Coordinates of C-alpha atoms in Angstrom, one line a residue:
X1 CA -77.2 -75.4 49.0
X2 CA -75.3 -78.4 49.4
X3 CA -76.9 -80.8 52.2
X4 CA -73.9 -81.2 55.2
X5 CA -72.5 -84.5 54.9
X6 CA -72.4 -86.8 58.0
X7 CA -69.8 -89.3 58.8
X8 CA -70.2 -92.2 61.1
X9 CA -66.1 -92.2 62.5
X10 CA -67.1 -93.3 65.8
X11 CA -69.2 -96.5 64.7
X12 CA -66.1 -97.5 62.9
X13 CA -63.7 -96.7 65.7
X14 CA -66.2 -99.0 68.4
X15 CA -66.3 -102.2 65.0
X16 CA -62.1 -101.7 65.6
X17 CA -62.6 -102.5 69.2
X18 CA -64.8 -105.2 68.8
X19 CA -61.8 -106.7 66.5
X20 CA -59.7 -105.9 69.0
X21 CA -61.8 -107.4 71.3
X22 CA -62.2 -110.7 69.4
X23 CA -58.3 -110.7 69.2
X24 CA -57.3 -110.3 72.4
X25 CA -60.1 -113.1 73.4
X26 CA -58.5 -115.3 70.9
X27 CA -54.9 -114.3 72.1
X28 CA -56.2 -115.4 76.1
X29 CA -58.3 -118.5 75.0
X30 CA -56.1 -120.5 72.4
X31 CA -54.3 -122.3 75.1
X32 CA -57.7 -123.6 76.2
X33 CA -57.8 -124.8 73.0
X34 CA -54.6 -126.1 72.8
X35 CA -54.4 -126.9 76.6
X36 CA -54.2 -130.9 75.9
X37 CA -51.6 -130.8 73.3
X38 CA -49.7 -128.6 75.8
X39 CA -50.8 -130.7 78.9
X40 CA -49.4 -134.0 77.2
X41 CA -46.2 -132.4 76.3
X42 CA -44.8 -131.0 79.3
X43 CA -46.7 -132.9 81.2
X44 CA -49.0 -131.0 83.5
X45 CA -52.3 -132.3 84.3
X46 CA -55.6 -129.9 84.5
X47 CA -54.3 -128.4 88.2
X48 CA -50.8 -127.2 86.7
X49 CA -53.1 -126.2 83.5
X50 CA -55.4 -124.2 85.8
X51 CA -52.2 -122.4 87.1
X52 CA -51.4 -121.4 83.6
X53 CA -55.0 -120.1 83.2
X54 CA -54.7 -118.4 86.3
X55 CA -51.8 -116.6 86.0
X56 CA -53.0 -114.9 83.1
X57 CA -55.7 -113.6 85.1
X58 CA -54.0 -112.2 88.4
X59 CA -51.7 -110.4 85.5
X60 CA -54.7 -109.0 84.0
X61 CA -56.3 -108.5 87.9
X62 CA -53.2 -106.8 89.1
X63 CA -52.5 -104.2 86.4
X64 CA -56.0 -103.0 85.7
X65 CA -56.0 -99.6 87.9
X66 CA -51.7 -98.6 86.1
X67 CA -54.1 -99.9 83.2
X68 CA -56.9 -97.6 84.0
X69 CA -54.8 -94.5 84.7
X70 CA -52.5 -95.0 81.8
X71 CA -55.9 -94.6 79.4
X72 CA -57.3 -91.8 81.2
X73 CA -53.3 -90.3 80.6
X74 CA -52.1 -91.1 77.9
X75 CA -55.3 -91.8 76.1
X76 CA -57.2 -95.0 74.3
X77 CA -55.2 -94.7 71.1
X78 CA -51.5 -94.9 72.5
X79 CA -52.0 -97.2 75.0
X80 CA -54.1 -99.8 73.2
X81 CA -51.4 -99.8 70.5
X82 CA -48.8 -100.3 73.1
X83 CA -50.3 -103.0 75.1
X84 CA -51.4 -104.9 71.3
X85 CA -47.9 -105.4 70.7
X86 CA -47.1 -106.3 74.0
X87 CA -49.2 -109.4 74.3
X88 CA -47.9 -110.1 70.6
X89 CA -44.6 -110.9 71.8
X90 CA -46.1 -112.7 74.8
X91 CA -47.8 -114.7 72.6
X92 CA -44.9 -115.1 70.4
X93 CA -43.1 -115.9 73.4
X94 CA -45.7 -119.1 74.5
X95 CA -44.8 -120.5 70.6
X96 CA -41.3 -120.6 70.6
X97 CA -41.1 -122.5 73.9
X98 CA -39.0 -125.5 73.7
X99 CA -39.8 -128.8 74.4
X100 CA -38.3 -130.8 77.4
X101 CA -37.2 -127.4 78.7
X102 CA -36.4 -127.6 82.5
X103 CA -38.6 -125.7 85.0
X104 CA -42.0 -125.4 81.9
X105 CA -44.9 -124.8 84.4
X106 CA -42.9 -121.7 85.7
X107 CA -42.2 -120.6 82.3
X108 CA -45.4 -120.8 81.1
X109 CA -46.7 -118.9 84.2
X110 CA -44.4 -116.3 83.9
X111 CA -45.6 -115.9 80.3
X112 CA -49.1 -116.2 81.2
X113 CA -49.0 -113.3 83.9
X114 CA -47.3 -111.3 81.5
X115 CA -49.9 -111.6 78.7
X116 CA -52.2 -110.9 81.4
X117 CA -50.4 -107.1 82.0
X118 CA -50.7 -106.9 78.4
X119 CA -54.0 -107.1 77.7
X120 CA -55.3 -105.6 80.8
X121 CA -55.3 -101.8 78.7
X122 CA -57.8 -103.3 76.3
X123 CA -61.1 -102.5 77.9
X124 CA -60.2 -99.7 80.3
X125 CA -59.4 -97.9 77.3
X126 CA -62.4 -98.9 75.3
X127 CA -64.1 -97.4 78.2
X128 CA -62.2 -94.2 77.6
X129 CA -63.3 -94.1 74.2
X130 CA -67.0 -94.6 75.0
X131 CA -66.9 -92.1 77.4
X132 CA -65.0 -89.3 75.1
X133 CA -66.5 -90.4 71.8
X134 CA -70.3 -92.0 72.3
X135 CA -73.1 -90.3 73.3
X136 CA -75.3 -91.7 76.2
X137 CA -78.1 -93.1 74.1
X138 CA -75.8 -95.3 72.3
X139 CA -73.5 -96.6 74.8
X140 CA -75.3 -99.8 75.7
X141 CA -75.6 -100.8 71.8
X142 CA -71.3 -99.4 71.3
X143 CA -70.5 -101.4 74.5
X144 CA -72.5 -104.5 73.1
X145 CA -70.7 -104.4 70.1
X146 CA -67.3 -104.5 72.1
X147 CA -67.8 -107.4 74.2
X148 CA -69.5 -108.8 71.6
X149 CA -65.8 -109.3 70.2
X150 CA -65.7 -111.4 73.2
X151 CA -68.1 -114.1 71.7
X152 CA -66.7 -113.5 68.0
X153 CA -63.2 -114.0 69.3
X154 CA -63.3 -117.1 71.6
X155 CA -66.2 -118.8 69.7
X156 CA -65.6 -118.6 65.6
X157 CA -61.5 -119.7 66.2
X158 CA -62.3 -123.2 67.8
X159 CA -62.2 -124.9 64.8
X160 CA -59.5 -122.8 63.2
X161 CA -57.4 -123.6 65.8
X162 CA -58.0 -127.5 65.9
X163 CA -57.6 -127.8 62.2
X164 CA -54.1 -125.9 62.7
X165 CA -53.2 -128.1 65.9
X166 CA -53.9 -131.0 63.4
X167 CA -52.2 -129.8 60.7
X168 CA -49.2 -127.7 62.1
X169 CA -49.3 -128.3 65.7
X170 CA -50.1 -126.6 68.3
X171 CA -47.5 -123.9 68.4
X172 CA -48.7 -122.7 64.8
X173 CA -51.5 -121.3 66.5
X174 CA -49.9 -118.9 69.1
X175 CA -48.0 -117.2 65.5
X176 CA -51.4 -116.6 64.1
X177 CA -52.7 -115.1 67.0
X178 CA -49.7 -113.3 67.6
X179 CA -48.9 -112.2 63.9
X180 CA -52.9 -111.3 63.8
X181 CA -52.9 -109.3 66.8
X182 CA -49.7 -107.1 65.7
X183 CA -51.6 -106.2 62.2
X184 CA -55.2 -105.0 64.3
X185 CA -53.0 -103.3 66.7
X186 CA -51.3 -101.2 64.2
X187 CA -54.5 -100.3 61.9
X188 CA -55.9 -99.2 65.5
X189 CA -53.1 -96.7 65.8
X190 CA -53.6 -95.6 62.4
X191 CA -57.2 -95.3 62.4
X192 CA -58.1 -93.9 65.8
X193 CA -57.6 -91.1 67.4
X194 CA -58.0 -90.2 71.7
X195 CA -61.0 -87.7 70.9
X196 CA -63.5 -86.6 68.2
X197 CA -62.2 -83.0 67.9
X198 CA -58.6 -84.8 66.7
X199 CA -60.1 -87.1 64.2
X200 CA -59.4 -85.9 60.7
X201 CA -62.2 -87.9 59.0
X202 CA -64.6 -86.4 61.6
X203 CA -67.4 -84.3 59.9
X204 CA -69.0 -81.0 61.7
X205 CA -72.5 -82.5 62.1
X206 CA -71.0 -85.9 63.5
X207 CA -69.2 -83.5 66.3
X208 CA -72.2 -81.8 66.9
X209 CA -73.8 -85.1 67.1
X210 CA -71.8 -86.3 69.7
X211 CA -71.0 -83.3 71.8
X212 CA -74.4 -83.0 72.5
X213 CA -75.0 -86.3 73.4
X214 CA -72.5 -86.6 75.7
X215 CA -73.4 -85.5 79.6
X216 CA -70.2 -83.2 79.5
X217 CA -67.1 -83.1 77.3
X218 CA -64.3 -82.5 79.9
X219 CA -61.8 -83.2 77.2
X220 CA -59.9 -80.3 75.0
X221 CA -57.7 -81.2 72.1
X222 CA -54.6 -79.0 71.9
X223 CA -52.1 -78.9 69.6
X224 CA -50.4 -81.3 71.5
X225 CA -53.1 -83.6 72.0
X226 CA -56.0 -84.5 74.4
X227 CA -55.7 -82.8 77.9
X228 CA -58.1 -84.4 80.4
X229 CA -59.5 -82.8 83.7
X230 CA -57.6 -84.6 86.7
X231 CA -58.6 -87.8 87.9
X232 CA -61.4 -87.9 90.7
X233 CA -59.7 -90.9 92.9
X234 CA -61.6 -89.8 96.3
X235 CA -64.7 -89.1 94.4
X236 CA -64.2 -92.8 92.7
X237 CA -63.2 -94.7 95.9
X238 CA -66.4 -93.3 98.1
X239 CA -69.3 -94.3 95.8
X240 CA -71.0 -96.1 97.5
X241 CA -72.4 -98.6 94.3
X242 CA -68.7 -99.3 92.9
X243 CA -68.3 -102.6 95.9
X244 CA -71.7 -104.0 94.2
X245 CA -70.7 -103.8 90.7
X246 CA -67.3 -104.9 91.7
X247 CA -68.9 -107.9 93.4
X248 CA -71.1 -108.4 90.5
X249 CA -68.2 -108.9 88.0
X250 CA -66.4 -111.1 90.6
X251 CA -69.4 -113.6 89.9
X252 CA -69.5 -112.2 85.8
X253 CA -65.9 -113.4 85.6
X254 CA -65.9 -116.4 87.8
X255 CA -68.6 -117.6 85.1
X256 CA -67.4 -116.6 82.3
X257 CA -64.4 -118.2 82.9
X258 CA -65.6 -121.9 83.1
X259 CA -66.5 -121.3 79.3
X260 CA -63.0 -119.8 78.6
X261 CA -61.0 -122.4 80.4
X262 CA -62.6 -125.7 80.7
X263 CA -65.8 -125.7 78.6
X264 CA -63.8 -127.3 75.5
X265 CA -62.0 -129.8 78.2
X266 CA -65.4 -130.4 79.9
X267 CA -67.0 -131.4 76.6
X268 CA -64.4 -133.9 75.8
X269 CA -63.2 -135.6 79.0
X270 CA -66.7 -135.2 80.9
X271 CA -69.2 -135.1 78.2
X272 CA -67.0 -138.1 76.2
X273 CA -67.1 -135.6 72.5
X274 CA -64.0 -136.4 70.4
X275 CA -62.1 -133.3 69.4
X276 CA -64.5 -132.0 66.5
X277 CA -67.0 -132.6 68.4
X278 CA -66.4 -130.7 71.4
X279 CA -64.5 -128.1 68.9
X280 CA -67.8 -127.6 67.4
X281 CA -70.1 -127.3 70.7
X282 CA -67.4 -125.5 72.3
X283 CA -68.6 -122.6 69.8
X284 CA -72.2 -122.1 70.9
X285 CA -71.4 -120.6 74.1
X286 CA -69.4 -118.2 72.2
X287 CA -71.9 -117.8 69.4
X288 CA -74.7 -116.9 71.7
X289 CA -72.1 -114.8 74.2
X290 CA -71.7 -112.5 70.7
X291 CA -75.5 -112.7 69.5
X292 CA -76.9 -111.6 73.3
X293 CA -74.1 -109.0 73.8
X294 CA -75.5 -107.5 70.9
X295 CA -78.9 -108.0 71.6
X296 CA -78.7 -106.8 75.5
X297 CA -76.5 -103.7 74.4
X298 CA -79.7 -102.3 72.1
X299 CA -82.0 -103.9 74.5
X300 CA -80.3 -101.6 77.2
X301 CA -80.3 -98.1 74.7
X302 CA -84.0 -99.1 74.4
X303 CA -85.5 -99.6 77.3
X304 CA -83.1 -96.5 78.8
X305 CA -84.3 -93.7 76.3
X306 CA -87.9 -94.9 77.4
X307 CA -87.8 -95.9 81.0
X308 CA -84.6 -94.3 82.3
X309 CA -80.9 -96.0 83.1
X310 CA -82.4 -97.8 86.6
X311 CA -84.1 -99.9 83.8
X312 CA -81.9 -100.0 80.9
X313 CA -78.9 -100.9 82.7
X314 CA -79.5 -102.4 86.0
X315 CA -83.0 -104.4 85.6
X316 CA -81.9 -105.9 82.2
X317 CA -78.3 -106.9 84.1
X318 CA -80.3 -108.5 87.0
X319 CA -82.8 -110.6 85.0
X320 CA -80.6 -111.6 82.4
X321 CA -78.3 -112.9 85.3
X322 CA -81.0 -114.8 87.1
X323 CA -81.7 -116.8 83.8
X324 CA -78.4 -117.7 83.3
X325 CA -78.7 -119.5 87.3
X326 CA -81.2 -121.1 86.0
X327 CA -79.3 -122.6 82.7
X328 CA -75.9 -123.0 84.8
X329 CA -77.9 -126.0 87.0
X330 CA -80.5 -127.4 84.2
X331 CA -77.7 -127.5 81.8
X332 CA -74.9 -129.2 84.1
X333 CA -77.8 -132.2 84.9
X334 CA -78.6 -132.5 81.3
X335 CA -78.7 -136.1 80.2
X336 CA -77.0 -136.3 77.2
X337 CA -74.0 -134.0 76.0
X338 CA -75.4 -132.2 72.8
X339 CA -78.6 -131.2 74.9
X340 CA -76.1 -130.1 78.1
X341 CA -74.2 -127.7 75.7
X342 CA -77.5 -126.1 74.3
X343 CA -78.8 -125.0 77.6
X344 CA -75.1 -123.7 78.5
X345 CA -75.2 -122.0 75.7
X346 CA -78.0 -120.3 76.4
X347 CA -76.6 -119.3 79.9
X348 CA -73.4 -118.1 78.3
X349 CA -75.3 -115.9 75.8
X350 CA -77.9 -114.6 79.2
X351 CA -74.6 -113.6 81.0
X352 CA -73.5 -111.4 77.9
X353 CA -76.6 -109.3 77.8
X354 CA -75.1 -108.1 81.2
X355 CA -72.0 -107.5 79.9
X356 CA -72.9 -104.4 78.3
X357 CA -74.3 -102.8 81.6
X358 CA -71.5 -103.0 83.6
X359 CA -69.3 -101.1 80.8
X360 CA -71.9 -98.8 79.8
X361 CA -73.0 -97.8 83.4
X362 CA -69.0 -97.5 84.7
X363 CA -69.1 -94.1 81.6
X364 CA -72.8 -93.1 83.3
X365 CA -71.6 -92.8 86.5
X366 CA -67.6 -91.2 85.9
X367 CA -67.8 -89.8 82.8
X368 CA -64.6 -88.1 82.4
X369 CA -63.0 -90.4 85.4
X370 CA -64.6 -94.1 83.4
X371 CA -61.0 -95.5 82.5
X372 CA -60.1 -95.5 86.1
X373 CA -63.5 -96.4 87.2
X374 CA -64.0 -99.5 85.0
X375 CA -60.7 -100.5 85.8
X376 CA -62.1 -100.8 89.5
X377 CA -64.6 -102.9 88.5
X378 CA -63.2 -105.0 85.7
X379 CA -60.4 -105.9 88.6
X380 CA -63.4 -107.6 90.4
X381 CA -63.9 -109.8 87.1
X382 CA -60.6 -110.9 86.9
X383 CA -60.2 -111.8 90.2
X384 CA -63.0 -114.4 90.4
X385 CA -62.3 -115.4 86.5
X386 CA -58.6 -116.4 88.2
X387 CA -60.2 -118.2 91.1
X388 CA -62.4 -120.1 88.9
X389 CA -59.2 -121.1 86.8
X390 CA -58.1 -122.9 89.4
X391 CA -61.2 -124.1 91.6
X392 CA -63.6 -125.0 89.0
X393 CA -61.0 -128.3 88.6
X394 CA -60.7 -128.6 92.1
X395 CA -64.4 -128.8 92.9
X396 CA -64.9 -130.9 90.4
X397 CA -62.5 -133.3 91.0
X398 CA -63.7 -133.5 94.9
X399 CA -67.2 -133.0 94.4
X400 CA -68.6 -133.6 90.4
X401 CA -69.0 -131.4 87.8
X402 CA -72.3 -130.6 88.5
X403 CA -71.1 -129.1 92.0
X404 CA -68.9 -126.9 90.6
X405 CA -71.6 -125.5 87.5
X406 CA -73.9 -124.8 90.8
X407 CA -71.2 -122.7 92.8
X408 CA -71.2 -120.6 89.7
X409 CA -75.4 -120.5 89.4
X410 CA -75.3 -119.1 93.4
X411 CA -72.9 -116.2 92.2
X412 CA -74.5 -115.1 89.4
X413 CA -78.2 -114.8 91.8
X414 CA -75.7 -112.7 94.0
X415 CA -74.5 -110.8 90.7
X416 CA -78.3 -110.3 90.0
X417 CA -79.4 -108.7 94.0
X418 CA -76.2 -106.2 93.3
X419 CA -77.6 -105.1 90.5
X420 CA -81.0 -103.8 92.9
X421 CA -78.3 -101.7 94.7
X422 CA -76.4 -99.8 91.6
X423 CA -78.0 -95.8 90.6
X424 CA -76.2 -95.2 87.5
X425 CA -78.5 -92.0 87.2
X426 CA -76.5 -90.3 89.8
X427 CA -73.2 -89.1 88.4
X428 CA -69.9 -89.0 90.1
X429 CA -69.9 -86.3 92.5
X430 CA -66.1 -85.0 91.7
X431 CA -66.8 -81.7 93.5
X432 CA -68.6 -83.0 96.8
X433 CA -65.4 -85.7 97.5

């Protein structure tokens, strides 16, 4: 007798996400990149910059619950594809700008905030999927590998992008990112599907495999698709843990966000680096954002299948967080620039092995309701990555660059005491609310 053969769909389906995950990081952080260029030509200066930055992120802040809803609806595979080519033409949209054009900051703002809409789907619904398609003991690795797209996407491109701003300018880089992102997206619709019963590559024992891995499977396939159980809002809205990990991801975002939009500018205007240079150390916060989000995500898996999810989730979020405090200060009053980028670095990458937490806990705790849920959360990211957009500058410019790593240092020790207060080992209580 033949032995069964078993296919691995769903560990192809999470390496799509983290490529969509790299792209839609590359998509929000090329205008970091290209922020000078831009700056010079219509003539902005960093606080209309940070606007631009900003923008993007109240977009993003704004539309994550529609964004959460629509997954849970409609389903990861529709409305990832969907929002993909949105944020292509946004993209698009940033290149074909002209110069000299009356009224630019608005523009660009305008543009920004709709990117920002766009992209908002993209990890809601990869939430969705982990919730329909990974079983519990491989969430924090699947969710690792996402956000490691994060690191991959704003970290490898740096010097792809100044070598095309050299060569071609700076609006050659918003068509590759757009072009790119419109070829992922469509392989995503082709590849995926909203759950592993609909999959046609999907073998029986990988469907046993996950079915029983998963806490419950609340989602049918019909012959018209995917029918999930209503959403839980009440249930959602009273637990008592979501204002802690919302308040956590304020301070996530809020730091994450100084690497995003001004670590490259830091480097060269503060740090003195020319543009290879700072194009060069402006990858190893990326670099180790990708390598720990990896790392933390089987770190997690680990430590839950042999302590429980109090450990593997929360304790790894809250001691990884505390070390990157501790880097966000040394790092900032580093002597010299290549030493000051090392020990960022190293803070960047202890903030990612959070990351994976924070996703992987949101599908512990709702299950079938995570796309709404981790919309609720992720909305508490964006709004401190928008304020740090703008204030980061502002603080800097008032008080030093030193102030302003600090003020991010404080949140993340108040990211790291939320963490104490968050039970991902009690479920959602959808029939109590």
């Amino acid at each position: 007798m033949l032995a069964e053969r078993s296919t691995r769909v769903r560990l192809f389906l999470a390496f799509w996400l983290f490529i969509l995950s790299g792209v839609a990081f590359l998509d929000r952080t090329n205008i970091s990149i290209a922020g000078l260029h831009i700056s010079t030509e219509y003539g902005l200066g960093n606080q209309r910059l940070g606007w631009i930055f900003s923008a993007f992120l109240i977009g993003y802040a704004i539309f994550q619950l529609p964004a959460g809803w629509l997954a849970a609806r409609f389903g990861p595979r529709k409305v990832l594809t969907v929002g993909v080519i949105w944020w292509a033409v946004a993209t698009a949209l940033t290149a074909i700008l002209p110069s000299g054009i009356p009224h630019a900051v608005s523009l660009l703002i305008a543009i920004r905030f709709g990117l920002g809409a766009g992209e908002s789907v993209v990890y809601p619904a990869a939430n969705q999927f982990v919730a329909r398609w990974i079983p519990t003991e491989e969430r924090g690795f699947i969710n690792g590998l996402i956000f490691a797209g994060v690191g991959a996407g704003s970290g490898l491109t740096p010097p792809l992008l100044t070598w095309m701003i050299t060569h071609h300018g700076w609006r050659a880089v918003f068509w590759f990112s757009a072009i790119l992102g419109l070829a992922v997206g469509l392989v995503w619709w082709y590849v995926s599907r909203d759950t592993p019963d609909e999959h046609p590559w999907i073998s029986p024992a990988e469907l046993r495999e996950i079915h029983n891995g998963l806490p419950a499977n609340p989602i049918v396939a019909t012959e018209e698709g995917s029918v999930p159980e209503k959403i839980s809002w009440s249930a959602i809205f009273h637990r008592r843990d979501l204002a802690a990990l919302m308040m956590g991801y304020f301070s996530f975002g809020y730091i994450a966000w100084i690497f995003f939009s001004w670590f490259f500018l830091y480097m060269a205007q503060v740090r003195g680096l020319d543009l290879r240079e700072s194009a060069l150390f402006t990858m190893l916060p990326f670099l180790s954002m990708t390598i720990c989000s990896l790392g933390g995500g089987v770190l997690s898996d680990r430590l839950t299948h042999r302590f429980g999810l109090r450990v593997g989730r929360c304790a790894v979020a809250a001691a990884a967080l505390a070390l990157t405090a501790i880097c966000l200060v040394a790092g900032s009053q580093a002597a010299h620039p290549q030493t000051a980028a090392i020990i960022l670095a190293i803070g960047a990458g202890a903030l990612y092995i959070s990351q994976s937490s924070f996703w992987s806990v949101s599908a512990d705790i709702a299950g079938h309701n995570s796309g709404v849920f981790s919309s609720v959360v992720n909305m508490g990211g964006q709004v401190g990555a928008a304020i740090t957009a703008s204030l980061t500058p502002w603080i800097a410019l008032r008080f030093g660059w030193n102030v302003s790593f600090g003020v991010a240092g404080a949140l993340a020790v108040i990211s790291a005491l939320c963490w104490l207060t968050v039970h991902p080992e009690r479920p959602l209580d959808t029939k109590g609310a």
